[in-house]
Structures are given as C-alpha cells and as structure tokens.
Amino acid sequence: MDNTPGRYPAMSQCFASFPVVKRFFFLFILLCATLPVSWKLAQAAITDSQDILLQYSAAGHLLGFASDGLYVAGGDHLFHVGFVGASGIKPEAENSHRAEENPPLSGVDYHDLWPGIHLHYAVTQKGIAESTWEIIPGAHVNQIRLRYNAPVTIGIDGNLNIKYPTGTMNESAPVAWQEIDGHRCPVKVAFSLFASSAKAPVLGFKVGQYDSSRPLLIDPTLSWNTFMGVASGYDTGNAIAVDSQGNIYVVGYGGPWGNTSSYAGGEDAFVAKFDSNGNLVWNTFLGSSQFDEANAVAVDSNGSVFVAGDSEASWGSPKQGYTGGRDGFVAKLNNSGVLQWNTFMGSSGDDIGTGIEVGSSGEIYVTGESKGSWGSNPKRPYTGDWDAFAAKLDANGTLTWNTFLGSTDLDNGEDVTIDGNGAVYVTGYSTKSWGNNPVRGFTGTTYDAFAAKLNSSGVLQWNTFLGSSGIDVAEGIALDKTDNIYIIGGSAATWENPINNFTGGGDIFVAKLQNNGVLQWNTFLGSTGNDVGQAITLDNQGSIYVTGYSDAAWGNGKQAYAGGEDAFAAQLTGNGTFKWNTFLGSSDDDEGNGIIAANGGRVYITGISASTWGVPRNPHADGGDPDAFVAKLRPSCSFYVFRSKNGKTTAVCL
C-alpha cells in the first residue's frame, strides 16, 4: 500500500471545514502467528509475569493477554506488543460467562485501555489475530502507543517488518475508509514511528482527514483470495460470474485439482463454485483426454451455469457433434455442478468460444472465432481466414441462428452481451475493414478493435472500429441501464481525444459508445510499460470496473505493484473519470482475466498467478506452476464532498 502524500489527488477540496469528532472505529490486522480458528485455555506459562491474566494455547503457541499488552510465544521466540501509557485495565474474555471449564476463546476485550479507547481481539477464520480499535467521542487516536520487543522497519509498501533473530514477522499496512452512500471512501492512514529505540520501538498511527460524523474503518483492501490448481501444470481462471445469492463461479482450464471424478486427462476445462466468503462449494471438469478450455461463464436466475470454450476432441453426449480441429462448445450445468447438456459449434477447422450471455428466457448467446463456415444458414457468410462469429441457442442447446463478422483476413470475437430487447453486442478485433458502412472507419495498419450490434434475429445493424494507426484490440464489453456500450482493450498508440492521455508502451483503453455506435469518449490507463485491459463490468450505480495486467506501477495503487506482470483492478465513473486502482499479485507474473461487480459494492476477479500472494482464504493450489486465482475486493471511492442542508453536514461519495 502506498501511504505517501498525494495518494488521493484533490482530497483537500473535500475538507474546507470539519465538524467535531463524533465517533470512529480503527482496525488493523495483526499478523503475529498462524493461529487456528479457536483458542483454548493454556496450562503452561508464557513468562513469570503476574500480569498475564488470560492465557490460551494455539497450535504450539501460547497467547497471553495482560494489562500491559499481548504476548505470543513459540518454541524459540516471544512476540510482545506493549500498551504504552495505558490505564492498566484488565482484559476480559468474551465467553467468560460460559459454564464449561475450558471454553474456546472467541474474543478478548480491553475497555478504556486509554481514555475513550477500547480494544478488541478476535480470531478470524484463517487464524489471524485481529484487533479492533474503537475511539469514542472526545478521544484521540494519537493516544495509542504500541511498544514492540524487537527492531521494526516500515517498508515502502507501508507494511511493518518486525525482526527477530530467528526470522521476521510482518504486519500489513493499514488501509482506512468510510462507508458513504454504499461506497467505500478512502482515508489516509499509515504506521508512524514515535520512538526509534532499536530494542523497544514505539509505534502508532497517523490518520488523514475524514468525515468525523461517520465511522472510520481500517483493514486490508483485499478481503480474500484463493488459488486453484496442481503442483505441476498450468492452471488459469478465464472468466467469472456471480449469482443472486452472492455465490461466485469461475471457469478456466488446467490439470486435476479438488474433486477430480470428472477429470478426463490432459488439460481440461474447469468450473468452480465458491460461496461469498471464498470457500469452495464444488468444482468439476469438462472435456476430453485432449486439450479443453473454458473461456466464459454466465449464470441464469435459477442458478444454472452456462460455459463457453473449446475442445480438441468430443466429450459428453453432445446435441451437436464435434466436427474436427478445435471446436467451440457450450455446456449447461445445474447449480450443483452436474452437466445437463453440451453441444459443439464449428467447422472442420479451428473454432473457439470466447464469450457467453444468457437471456431472460434461457436463450444463450455466444461469440468467438472460426476458421471455416458452419451452421445451416449463417445470417452473414464466412469470409475467410479467421472470422468472428455470433450464435444464438435456445434453452435446450439447439442452434437458432449464427452469423460471421469480419473481412477476408483475421477477425476475432472476444466478448458478447445482450440488451432487454434481445439485441446482441459483440466486440473483438480485425485486421481489415468490413461491414457496409462502419460508424467509425478502420484506422489501423495491423489491428483495430471493433464493436457490432445485431438484432434479435442475428442481422447486423451496425459496426464500428476503435483505435489508432498501431495495434488496438478489444477484449470485453458491457452495457449500462440505458444500453450505452462500454469496451475495454489495449492500444499501442493514442487515438481520438482521450480523457486520460496515452502514456507509452501499450496502454489499457476504455471507451463508451452510444447505442448507435457513436463514440462518446475514450480514456487510457497504464504506465509507460506494457498494460493490457482484459475484462469490464458495471455495477448498479453505473460505475465501471476493469481488470487486466501491467508490468509497471500506475495510478494511486491501493495495493502496490509487486513486480513482473501484476493483475490490476480499477474503477472509473460512468463518465470515464478514473477513481482508483489496485494491484494484485506477486513478484512473478500475474494476470487478471475476468471481473464482475455484485450488489453491495463487491467486486470479484479471476486470473492466473505464477506465485502465491495475499493471505489465501483456501489455498486449494499446491503452489506449483501458474495457478488460477479468484479474489474479492471491497472497492472504495477516491473522492467525496460535503453537502450542508438545514445545518446538517453529510459526506457523499463521488
């Protein structure tokens, strides 16, 4: 995390005047040891100190809660955080009222540890000791002074490194925000070193300006992440969807992991369901003994799961048979992951399914690319080389219509979406102009991104090209509530009059089109290195979320760039104004391939990582070659203003 000044541009505009502090909460994560999800009363003693009033055992460690601080003891180390200048209040066990002799600990409280400051320790599901600070009206956060029993350094990423002779412990950088109108608005916070004694440094926290009439929360931005895959082999998450219950569905391909009963050999397409807390509900494999991949996923209102991808051999009991080469496929699974049907789409050449959407009546729309003609009567014929395609299937998987989009050279379809009238929108990229009268002409010497609209019968209504004279590709498409069109991709040079300028190398582009294909605006995101946009989604308020990967830092980086290629997430307003971005990944290569926004400001991302990172909720992967990942973010706004009415001041997240 970057806690340097200026991280939130123009934030000072929000704070012309401040009401008196009413109340706020202060949280941080203490990464002191790997602890289980319950603590038991301990029989051994940590030290000879008579001050340790509550003592619990935890997987070979002892936790002691004393009037003067917290102790964690292991075989060759003792971690101590002391409360400097505190009141000496006794800690209280949350479940001390229980009649059993050895109740498991659910929490420990220090009331009025400093005047008006309460501290609560709790156990999390992953066994990380979590401390919550509550500062009541009239109290001040700068009373908090924590003395560590070992040298500490504050890293450039804001993390606290605590050095012991036998190793180093790390405490994650605090991240602060306020909940305003259903959004998370950031507040600056950082560790602050008040006394730099090598043996007993004292730290506290510096908190930036905030709306003092609302609670302030501090916690890691990343809620959870988990990995999927095998110790040796390539596993990638390609797309993600969320159902109405908040369950998450991820598709991709790789070797066997989790439930392997349906794994057929080679690299198979996989489908995995997680609950909203990141726990694996089920996973299954689709495919043959050859190469099979899943590239797109959609979920209907009944929780049925629809998958698009491609296979090098036949599998299942397909409604339409495999025709050779690589064939695109569509598969339907019920909410328990059981295959209901599958079908193939394609020619004797190669055909790949890359995007899928499901309509309100269960009809299915697919896009991709084909290297040959197929279907009984395409609305628009195959024109040569690779052509993008769009197809509609009924709820039972029977082909209703298909059409080809493209020129005599290479044209790829990458994503598809639909509106409430059954119109179909496709995006991808082309190497030549096509269509009768493109809204915006082909400008490239290599690739231009394209968007196209079809009516509900598959007839082309319009198409347009987006890009520069260099390479431009589109990877994702989404609609807002009024059917404006949003596209993400990558560009090697600037074009039109962007909101944010092109910065060099390759940049992510985001563009908005009217429903008639006319460009409203475009903007660039990225560094001077290589940056690629892979997927796009909108929330119910019209905010735009994008993911992809970058090989250098850019933006305000709520979580810092870690090296190599890092996955990223970013938020823009519906008008294209950049709000925030964060990096996800290790010092190796990591890519974001799919993103979805759900109710309550939740954002989910899937992709691929070459090394572990974060604090995985469930490390399903064996930590070998690149693994698929899924991560949940709780996004925040980057700017808010104060509005006064009838003498009452409120903050509104923009």
XYZ file of C-alpha atoms in Angstrom:
654
model
C 0.000 0.000 0.000
C 1.210 3.481 -0.841
C 0.870 5.852 2.094
C 2.887 8.686 0.566
C 1.476 12.228 0.431
C -0.658 12.990 -2.578
C -2.016 9.489 -2.878
C -5.542 10.869 -3.169
C -5.409 13.853 -5.545
C -7.676 16.784 -4.742
C -8.800 15.214 -1.457
C -8.113 18.540 0.263
C -11.021 20.007 -1.666
C -13.333 17.881 0.476
C -12.287 19.351 3.799
C -12.922 23.071 3.859
C -14.358 22.695 7.363
C -14.725 19.848 9.813
C -17.433 19.091 12.331
C -16.430 17.976 15.810
C -15.285 14.358 16.026
C -18.297 12.201 16.804
C -17.136 8.599 16.589
C -14.938 6.368 14.519
C -13.582 2.857 14.503
C -9.961 1.946 13.949
C -8.960 -1.553 12.833
C -5.776 -3.245 11.802
C -4.697 -6.820 11.183
C -2.021 -8.308 13.443
C -0.147 -10.986 11.542
C 1.566 -12.415 14.594
C 1.384 -16.164 14.025
C -0.540 -18.847 12.206
C -3.317 -19.488 14.670
C -6.273 -21.884 14.493
C -9.876 -20.743 14.480
C -10.305 -21.308 18.229
C -8.081 -20.730 21.237
C -8.105 -22.957 24.329
C -7.114 -22.108 27.882
C -3.410 -22.848 28.291
C -1.820 -24.764 31.138
C 1.777 -23.594 30.574
C 3.026 -20.125 31.373
C 4.471 -17.695 28.834
C 6.580 -15.771 31.349
C 6.860 -15.389 35.087
C 4.934 -12.144 34.863
C 1.938 -11.980 37.155
C 0.275 -9.552 34.748
C -0.867 -12.195 32.254
C -4.490 -12.629 33.216
C -5.815 -14.606 30.238
C -3.717 -17.276 28.559
C -4.657 -19.544 25.674
C -2.917 -22.169 23.550
C -2.930 -22.127 19.768
C -1.254 -24.819 17.665
C 2.022 -24.848 19.549
C 1.875 -21.171 20.514
C 0.729 -19.538 23.725
C -1.236 -16.299 23.657
C -1.179 -14.161 26.756
C -3.411 -11.145 27.325
C -2.024 -8.896 30.033
C -2.798 -5.463 31.363
C 0.338 -4.199 29.661
C -0.029 -5.893 26.265
C -0.281 -9.021 24.132
C 2.230 -11.900 24.232
C 2.625 -14.676 21.647
C 5.193 -17.366 22.481
C 6.573 -20.112 20.248
C 9.408 -22.581 20.556
C 12.201 -20.040 20.097
C 10.531 -16.652 20.023
C 8.374 -14.341 22.109
C 6.381 -11.584 20.441
C 5.168 -8.756 22.645
C 3.172 -5.624 21.879
C 3.016 -3.357 24.902
C 0.459 -0.641 25.629
C 2.455 2.500 26.464
C 0.822 4.851 28.960
C -2.345 2.784 29.071
C -4.697 2.578 32.038
C -3.681 -0.942 33.067
C -7.217 -2.215 32.577
C -7.718 -5.957 32.874
C -8.567 -7.927 29.710
C -11.926 -9.704 29.682
C -12.732 -12.912 27.795
C -15.870 -12.599 25.682
C -17.152 -16.045 26.645
C -16.166 -15.936 30.314
C -19.831 -16.355 31.232
C -19.927 -19.891 29.804
C -20.203 -22.627 32.407
C -17.817 -25.141 30.800
C -14.388 -25.481 32.370
C -12.321 -24.837 29.217
C -14.427 -22.735 26.842
C -12.837 -21.848 23.479
C -11.931 -18.189 23.263
C -13.986 -16.081 20.874
C -12.565 -12.713 21.836
C -10.785 -10.577 24.408
C -11.753 -7.012 25.284
C -9.893 -4.096 26.835
C -12.368 -1.362 27.812
C -10.956 2.160 28.197
C -7.422 0.985 27.544
C -6.695 4.663 27.087
C -9.393 7.203 27.948
C -12.199 6.649 25.477
C -10.370 3.913 23.550
C -11.499 0.287 23.509
C -9.561 -2.646 22.043
C -10.992 -5.990 20.962
C -9.023 -9.077 19.914
C -10.763 -11.815 17.938
C -9.960 -14.981 15.994
C -10.575 -14.995 12.254
C -11.417 -17.987 10.073
C -7.851 -18.174 8.807
C -6.476 -17.937 12.321
C -5.036 -14.409 12.050
C -5.397 -12.466 15.291
C -7.445 -9.388 14.501
C -7.537 -6.314 16.716
C -10.264 -3.684 16.515
C -9.828 -0.227 17.978
C -12.862 1.885 18.891
C -12.332 5.575 19.608
C -15.362 7.170 21.212
C -16.316 10.892 21.058
C -13.699 13.147 22.548
C -10.910 10.564 22.446
C -7.893 10.865 20.171
C -6.195 8.206 18.080
C -2.773 9.668 18.897
C -3.091 8.265 22.426
C -2.380 4.823 21.009
C 1.255 3.888 21.568
C 2.427 0.336 20.897
C 5.874 -0.814 22.008
C 7.378 -3.801 20.162
C 10.057 -6.039 21.670
C 12.171 -6.168 18.511
C 13.513 -3.788 15.856
C 10.967 -2.663 13.285
C 11.064 -1.065 9.861
C 8.236 0.417 7.824
C 8.565 -0.736 4.234
C 7.947 1.392 1.174
C 4.689 -0.543 0.808
C 3.609 0.573 4.287
C 3.996 -2.876 5.840
C 5.617 -3.228 9.261
C 8.555 -5.651 9.437
C 9.449 -6.945 12.910
C 12.895 -8.543 13.050
C 13.742 -11.407 15.410
C 16.971 -13.462 15.494
C 15.138 -16.465 14.056
C 13.101 -14.652 11.427
C 10.910 -11.716 10.511
C 7.246 -11.153 11.250
C 5.122 -8.828 9.159
C 2.154 -6.657 9.945
C 0.151 -5.478 6.952
C -0.145 -1.802 6.139
C -3.391 -0.330 7.442
C -5.988 0.816 4.917
C -8.711 3.217 6.030
C -12.090 4.052 4.577
C -15.543 5.326 5.400
C -18.830 3.861 4.227
C -20.677 6.680 2.475
C -23.847 6.130 0.450
C -22.992 2.469 -0.001
C -19.468 3.205 -1.228
C -16.082 2.903 0.413
C -14.320 6.268 0.528
C -10.613 6.088 1.409
C -8.911 7.914 4.249
C -5.157 8.149 4.547
C -3.558 6.087 7.305
C -0.057 4.825 7.971
C 2.117 3.405 10.696
C 4.051 6.124 12.495
C 7.279 5.594 14.445
C 7.214 7.680 17.635
C 10.302 6.241 19.358
C 13.002 4.555 17.322
C 14.779 2.588 20.035
C 16.354 -0.481 18.428
C 15.203 -2.783 21.218
C 11.860 -1.214 22.085
C 10.457 0.937 19.268
C 7.118 2.647 19.849
C 4.604 2.998 17.037
C 1.189 4.448 16.499
C -0.926 5.575 13.579
C -1.270 8.729 11.522
C -4.792 9.213 10.189
C -5.645 11.688 7.450
C -8.679 13.912 7.153
C -12.085 12.245 7.239
C -15.789 12.897 7.736
C -15.905 12.979 11.537
C -19.657 12.398 11.578
C -19.195 8.887 10.212
C -17.307 5.768 11.351
C -13.771 5.274 10.072
C -12.637 1.713 9.341
C -9.149 0.374 8.744
C -8.454 -3.059 7.297
C -6.670 -4.611 4.263
C -8.282 -3.743 0.933
C -8.154 -7.363 -0.212
C -10.941 -9.317 1.502
C -9.748 -12.746 0.438
C -8.093 -14.614 -2.345
C -7.687 -18.282 -3.122
C -5.730 -20.350 -5.596
C -6.799 -23.296 -7.740
C -4.529 -25.749 -9.494
C -1.962 -28.509 -9.262
C 1.683 -28.606 -8.241
C 2.949 -29.102 -11.788
C 0.926 -27.794 -14.673
C -0.647 -24.616 -15.946
C -3.969 -23.532 -14.455
C -5.762 -20.318 -15.314
C -9.013 -18.630 -14.390
C -10.506 -17.063 -17.515
C -13.917 -15.722 -16.521
C -16.119 -15.117 -13.504
C -19.827 -14.697 -12.700
C -21.969 -14.161 -9.590
C -25.473 -15.427 -8.848
C -28.252 -13.674 -6.940
C -27.168 -15.350 -3.692
C -23.638 -13.987 -3.915
C -22.022 -17.265 -4.968
C -19.084 -16.963 -7.355
C -18.442 -19.104 -10.434
C -15.021 -19.308 -12.054
C -14.045 -21.109 -15.263
C -10.699 -21.800 -16.871
C -8.529 -24.788 -17.633
C -5.766 -26.877 -16.111
C -4.871 -30.197 -14.556
C -6.730 -32.136 -11.855
C -7.455 -30.481 -8.504
C -10.233 -30.588 -5.936
C -12.897 -33.090 -6.983
C -11.241 -34.974 -9.850
C -14.003 -37.506 -10.588
C -14.882 -35.773 -13.880
C -11.313 -35.052 -14.978
C -10.679 -36.753 -18.351
C -6.968 -36.127 -18.894
C -4.641 -33.573 -20.408
C -5.753 -30.042 -19.648
C -9.487 -29.902 -19.023
C -11.907 -27.018 -18.731
C -12.929 -26.481 -15.123
C -15.903 -24.867 -13.423
C -15.735 -23.962 -9.734
C -18.326 -22.525 -7.363
C -17.362 -20.539 -4.257
C -19.546 -19.029 -1.577
C -19.278 -15.307 -0.881
C -16.561 -15.946 1.714
C -14.281 -17.684 -0.766
C -14.955 -21.248 0.356
C -15.038 -23.835 -2.419
C -18.542 -25.315 -2.771
C -17.801 -27.608 -5.711
C -15.647 -27.946 -8.782
C -15.966 -30.075 -11.879
C -14.171 -30.676 -15.161
C -15.468 -30.602 -18.740
C -13.642 -32.135 -21.634
C -11.837 -34.963 -23.326
C -8.406 -36.522 -22.910
C -7.077 -33.783 -25.206
C -6.916 -30.021 -24.628
C -10.126 -28.362 -23.422
C -10.589 -24.848 -22.067
C -13.452 -22.789 -20.657
C -13.298 -19.119 -21.610
C -16.609 -17.644 -20.482
C -19.358 -18.234 -17.923
C -22.864 -16.928 -17.245
C -25.462 -17.776 -14.592
C -29.237 -17.518 -15.001
C -31.845 -16.571 -12.397
C -32.261 -20.224 -11.388
C -28.575 -20.659 -10.679
C -27.891 -22.747 -13.780
C -24.359 -22.292 -15.100
C -23.524 -21.828 -18.791
C -19.979 -22.214 -20.078
C -18.339 -21.482 -23.442
C -14.940 -22.708 -24.559
C -13.248 -25.053 -26.997
C -12.150 -28.687 -27.207
C -9.817 -30.787 -29.333
C -11.979 -33.935 -29.114
C -15.555 -34.968 -28.399
C -16.916 -35.459 -24.874
C -20.252 -35.757 -23.123
C -23.391 -36.594 -25.118
C -23.408 -33.522 -27.363
C -26.553 -32.216 -29.021
C -24.418 -31.154 -31.976
C -21.413 -33.336 -32.667
C -17.723 -32.490 -32.708
C -16.557 -31.712 -36.273
C -12.756 -31.658 -36.031
C -9.804 -29.474 -35.141
C -10.734 -27.358 -32.178
C -14.477 -26.898 -31.825
C -16.252 -24.315 -29.758
C -18.560 -25.730 -27.112
C -21.401 -24.624 -24.875
C -22.326 -26.549 -21.739
C -25.088 -26.198 -19.154
C -24.633 -27.306 -15.532
C -27.157 -27.224 -12.736
C -26.428 -25.346 -9.532
C -24.770 -28.428 -8.055
C -22.293 -28.640 -10.915
C -23.892 -31.591 -12.703
C -23.675 -31.451 -16.505
C -27.127 -31.119 -18.095
C -26.078 -30.985 -21.733
C -23.268 -29.882 -24.020
C -23.023 -29.054 -27.692
C -20.307 -28.227 -30.202
C -20.158 -25.344 -32.662
C -17.752 -25.187 -35.526
C -16.223 -26.291 -38.784
C -13.595 -28.871 -39.648
C -11.028 -26.153 -38.903
C -10.432 -24.459 -35.574
C -13.267 -22.756 -33.721
C -13.115 -21.143 -30.285
C -15.894 -19.936 -27.989
C -14.784 -16.842 -26.073
C -17.902 -15.125 -24.707
C -21.338 -16.147 -23.426
C -24.508 -14.485 -22.158
C -27.877 -15.919 -21.126
C -31.219 -14.213 -21.733
C -34.288 -13.936 -19.513
C -35.973 -16.892 -21.254
C -32.929 -19.122 -21.010
C -31.679 -18.457 -24.542
C -27.903 -18.427 -24.906
C -25.696 -16.089 -26.927
C -22.110 -16.948 -27.791
C -19.225 -15.295 -29.588
C -15.799 -16.449 -30.670
C -13.813 -17.063 -33.829
C -13.888 -19.679 -36.576
C -11.563 -20.745 -39.351
C -14.299 -22.161 -41.515
C -18.016 -21.928 -42.181
C -20.614 -23.788 -40.104
C -24.317 -23.637 -39.354
C -27.107 -24.372 -41.823
C -27.733 -20.812 -42.992
C -25.486 -18.123 -41.459
C -27.036 -14.663 -41.454
C -23.769 -13.266 -42.748
C -21.391 -15.658 -44.531
C -17.899 -16.689 -43.552
C -15.427 -14.506 -45.488
C -12.053 -16.178 -44.971
C -9.132 -16.796 -42.608
C -10.438 -16.311 -39.046
C -13.882 -14.723 -38.737
C -15.594 -13.598 -35.572
C -18.937 -15.314 -35.026
C -22.090 -14.784 -33.008
C -24.634 -17.515 -32.335
C -27.920 -17.968 -30.502
C -29.023 -21.253 -28.920
C -32.375 -21.997 -27.362
C -32.682 -23.028 -23.714
C -32.123 -26.673 -24.679
C -28.875 -26.003 -26.514
C -30.227 -26.164 -30.076
C -28.724 -23.679 -32.530
C -31.253 -20.977 -33.518
C -29.007 -18.881 -35.751
C -25.378 -17.968 -36.305
C -23.543 -15.286 -38.242
C -19.987 -14.357 -39.158
C -18.398 -10.957 -38.672
C -15.227 -9.941 -40.428
C -13.099 -9.481 -43.511
C -11.027 -11.832 -45.650
C -8.228 -11.555 -43.069
C -8.102 -12.263 -39.345
C -11.078 -11.192 -37.216
C -11.677 -12.378 -33.652
C -14.766 -12.092 -31.459
C -13.826 -11.755 -27.780
C -16.948 -10.915 -25.765
C -20.724 -10.635 -26.071
C -23.613 -9.070 -24.189
C -27.336 -8.505 -24.804
C -29.953 -5.868 -24.010
C -33.532 -6.248 -22.810
C -34.876 -6.409 -26.372
C -32.685 -9.313 -27.408
C -30.197 -7.242 -29.400
C -26.691 -8.686 -29.347
C -23.450 -6.726 -28.942
C -20.081 -8.208 -29.875
C -16.558 -6.873 -29.516
C -13.172 -8.085 -30.722
C -10.560 -7.019 -33.253
C -9.952 -7.067 -37.002
C -7.067 -6.645 -39.429
C -9.188 -5.115 -42.220
C -12.337 -3.091 -42.615
C -15.680 -4.868 -43.004
C -19.373 -4.034 -42.819
C -21.388 -1.905 -45.222
C -20.811 1.462 -43.591
C -18.842 1.383 -40.319
C -19.782 4.164 -37.894
C -16.092 4.862 -37.356
C -13.716 3.678 -40.027
C -10.815 1.257 -39.812
C -7.665 3.237 -38.950
C -5.019 0.649 -38.198
C -2.210 -0.868 -40.204
C -2.433 -4.093 -38.182
C -5.367 -4.470 -35.776
C -8.326 -2.287 -34.860
C -10.808 -3.039 -32.107
C -14.408 -3.393 -33.258
C -17.910 -3.314 -31.818
C -21.011 -4.588 -33.594
C -24.741 -4.682 -32.888
C -27.068 -7.430 -34.171
C -30.824 -7.542 -33.851
C -32.541 -10.442 -32.088
C -32.544 -12.398 -35.369
C -28.787 -12.061 -35.828
C -28.856 -9.407 -38.568
C -26.036 -6.860 -38.414
C -27.324 -3.381 -37.512
C -24.021 -1.521 -37.414
C -20.343 -1.979 -36.718
C -17.574 0.421 -35.787
C -13.821 0.401 -35.351
C -11.838 1.804 -32.452
C -8.148 2.523 -32.388
C -5.034 4.158 -33.688
C -2.721 3.511 -36.597
C -0.992 0.909 -34.428
C -2.265 -2.254 -32.754
C -5.613 -1.987 -30.962
C -7.595 -4.930 -29.607
C -10.849 -5.140 -27.634
C -11.354 -7.852 -25.018
C -14.525 -7.031 -23.077
C -17.939 -5.387 -23.447
C -20.723 -4.291 -21.085
C -23.946 -2.258 -21.179
C -25.393 0.224 -18.709
C -29.072 0.551 -17.814
C -29.791 2.719 -20.869
C -27.877 0.415 -23.239
C -24.816 2.564 -23.697
C -21.860 0.367 -24.599
C -18.539 0.127 -22.746
C -15.484 -1.584 -24.186
C -12.063 -2.425 -22.777
C -8.903 -3.418 -24.587
C -5.375 -2.359 -25.336
C -3.767 0.197 -27.645
C -0.212 0.745 -28.840
C -0.777 4.436 -29.615
C -3.171 7.250 -28.792
C -6.424 7.905 -30.654
C -9.307 10.405 -30.563
C -9.352 12.920 -27.674
C -8.905 10.778 -24.581
C -9.874 11.833 -21.066
C -6.595 10.426 -19.725
C -3.676 10.609 -22.098
C -1.808 7.674 -23.571
C 1.383 7.173 -21.518
C 3.505 4.966 -23.766
C 4.300 1.331 -24.393
C 0.909 -0.318 -24.564
C -1.988 1.194 -22.600
C -5.367 -0.046 -21.467
C -8.236 1.729 -23.181
C -11.824 2.105 -22.047
C -14.405 3.543 -24.441
C -18.091 4.447 -24.261
C -20.388 4.268 -27.292
C -23.957 5.376 -27.750
C -26.363 2.625 -28.709
C -25.984 3.650 -32.354
C -22.236 3.029 -32.203
C -21.107 6.657 -32.000
C -18.095 7.139 -29.739
C -18.873 9.207 -26.633
C -15.456 9.164 -25.000
C -12.314 7.112 -24.608
C -9.608 7.099 -21.976
C -6.294 5.412 -21.287
C -4.975 3.727 -18.146
C -1.493 2.456 -17.513
C 2.216 3.035 -17.187
C 4.986 3.672 -19.676
C 5.381 -0.096 -19.907
C 3.010 -2.746 -21.189
C -0.571 -2.599 -19.888
C -3.453 -4.710 -21.193
C -7.174 -4.493 -20.396
C -8.911 -7.872 -20.312
C -12.416 -7.518 -18.866
C -15.030 -4.932 -17.890
C -18.164 -4.815 -15.739
C -20.581 -2.188 -14.397
C -22.344 -2.006 -11.036
C -25.920 -0.913 -10.380
C -24.836 2.710 -9.982
C -23.112 2.779 -13.371
C -19.543 2.694 -12.072
C -17.088 0.885 -14.334
C -14.659 -1.780 -13.112
C -11.873 -3.206 -15.239
C -9.087 -5.739 -14.897
C -6.056 -6.870 -16.841
C -2.336 -6.749 -16.200
C 0.561 -4.278 -16.083
C 4.326 -4.594 -15.938
C 4.870 -1.306 -14.065
C 3.115 0.806 -11.444
C 0.500 3.434 -12.302
C -2.436 5.238 -10.710
C -2.881 5.502 -6.950
C -2.139 1.794 -6.323
C -4.108 0.970 -3.157
C -2.043 -2.199 -3.090
C 1.394 -1.673 -4.528
C 2.761 -3.109 -7.743
C 4.847 -6.149 -6.749
C 6.898 -6.834 -9.882
C 6.766 -8.765 -13.136
C 3.287 -8.538 -14.604
C 0.692 -7.787 -11.930
C -3.044 -8.160 -12.208
C -4.923 -4.949 -11.516
C -8.414 -3.737 -10.776
C -9.560 -0.183 -11.420
C -12.746 1.824 -11.066
C -13.981 4.637 -13.319
C -17.139 6.698 -13.185
C -19.714 6.325 -15.934
C -18.187 9.442 -17.491
C -14.742 7.888 -17.712
C -13.139 9.630 -14.743
C -10.503 7.489 -13.056
C -11.249 6.810 -9.360
C -8.817 4.187 -8.055
C -6.758 1.170 -8.949
C -5.069 -1.628 -7.039
C -2.543 -4.289 -7.948
C -2.933 -7.985 -7.231
C -0.036 -10.345 -7.455
C 3.443 -11.483 -6.617
C 6.893 -10.545 -7.882
C 6.323 -13.072 -10.679
C 3.730 -12.751 -13.452
C 0.049 -12.378 -12.570
C -2.844 -11.516 -14.881
C -6.456 -10.515 -14.316
C -8.731 -12.145 -16.890
C -12.266 -11.716 -15.582
C -14.138 -9.270 -13.358
C -17.702 -8.966 -12.076
C -19.397 -6.403 -9.818
C -22.086 -7.617 -7.432
C -24.516 -5.965 -5.037
C -23.099 -4.173 -2.016
C -20.001 -2.853 -3.732
C -18.360 -6.251 -4.030
C -16.001 -6.900 -6.917
C -14.621 -10.321 -7.859
C -11.638 -11.032 -10.086
C -10.150 -14.170 -11.573
C -6.927 -14.751 -13.432
C -3.589 -16.503 -13.221
C -0.627 -16.191 -10.852
C 2.863 -17.646 -11.023
C 3.439 -17.319 -7.252
C 1.343 -17.039 -4.132
C 0.317 -13.629 -2.791
C -2.080 -12.120 -0.295
C -3.490 -14.265 2.502
C -5.330 -17.039 0.622
C -8.675 -17.932 2.169
C -8.378 -21.501 0.929
C -5.063 -22.429 -0.694
C -6.516 -25.098 -2.983
C -3.476 -24.958 -5.203
C -0.371 -26.951 -4.447
C 1.871 -23.993 -5.170
C 3.496 -25.267 -8.331
C 3.378 -23.820 -11.833
C 0.988 -20.920 -12.562
C -2.325 -21.271 -10.735
C -5.765 -19.818 -11.254
C -6.910 -17.371 -8.596
C -10.116 -15.714 -7.508
C -10.130 -12.619 -5.302
C -12.760 -10.439 -3.697
C -12.281 -6.697 -3.316
C -14.274 -4.193 -1.362
C -13.832 -1.123 -3.576
C -13.746 2.444 -2.382
C -14.342 5.821 -3.871
C -11.401 8.151 -4.291
C -13.182 11.438 -3.677
C -16.078 12.726 -1.652
C -17.593 16.128 -0.908
C -19.503 17.643 1.959
C -23.048 18.857 1.483
C -24.843 21.020 4.026
C -28.605 21.294 4.378
C -30.557 22.752 7.290
C -27.368 22.976 9.326
C -26.528 19.289 8.889
C -23.337 18.295 7.099
C -23.108 14.984 5.277
C -20.486 13.413 3.016
C -21.322 11.996 -0.384
C -19.066 9.580 -2.243
C -18.478 10.574 -5.867
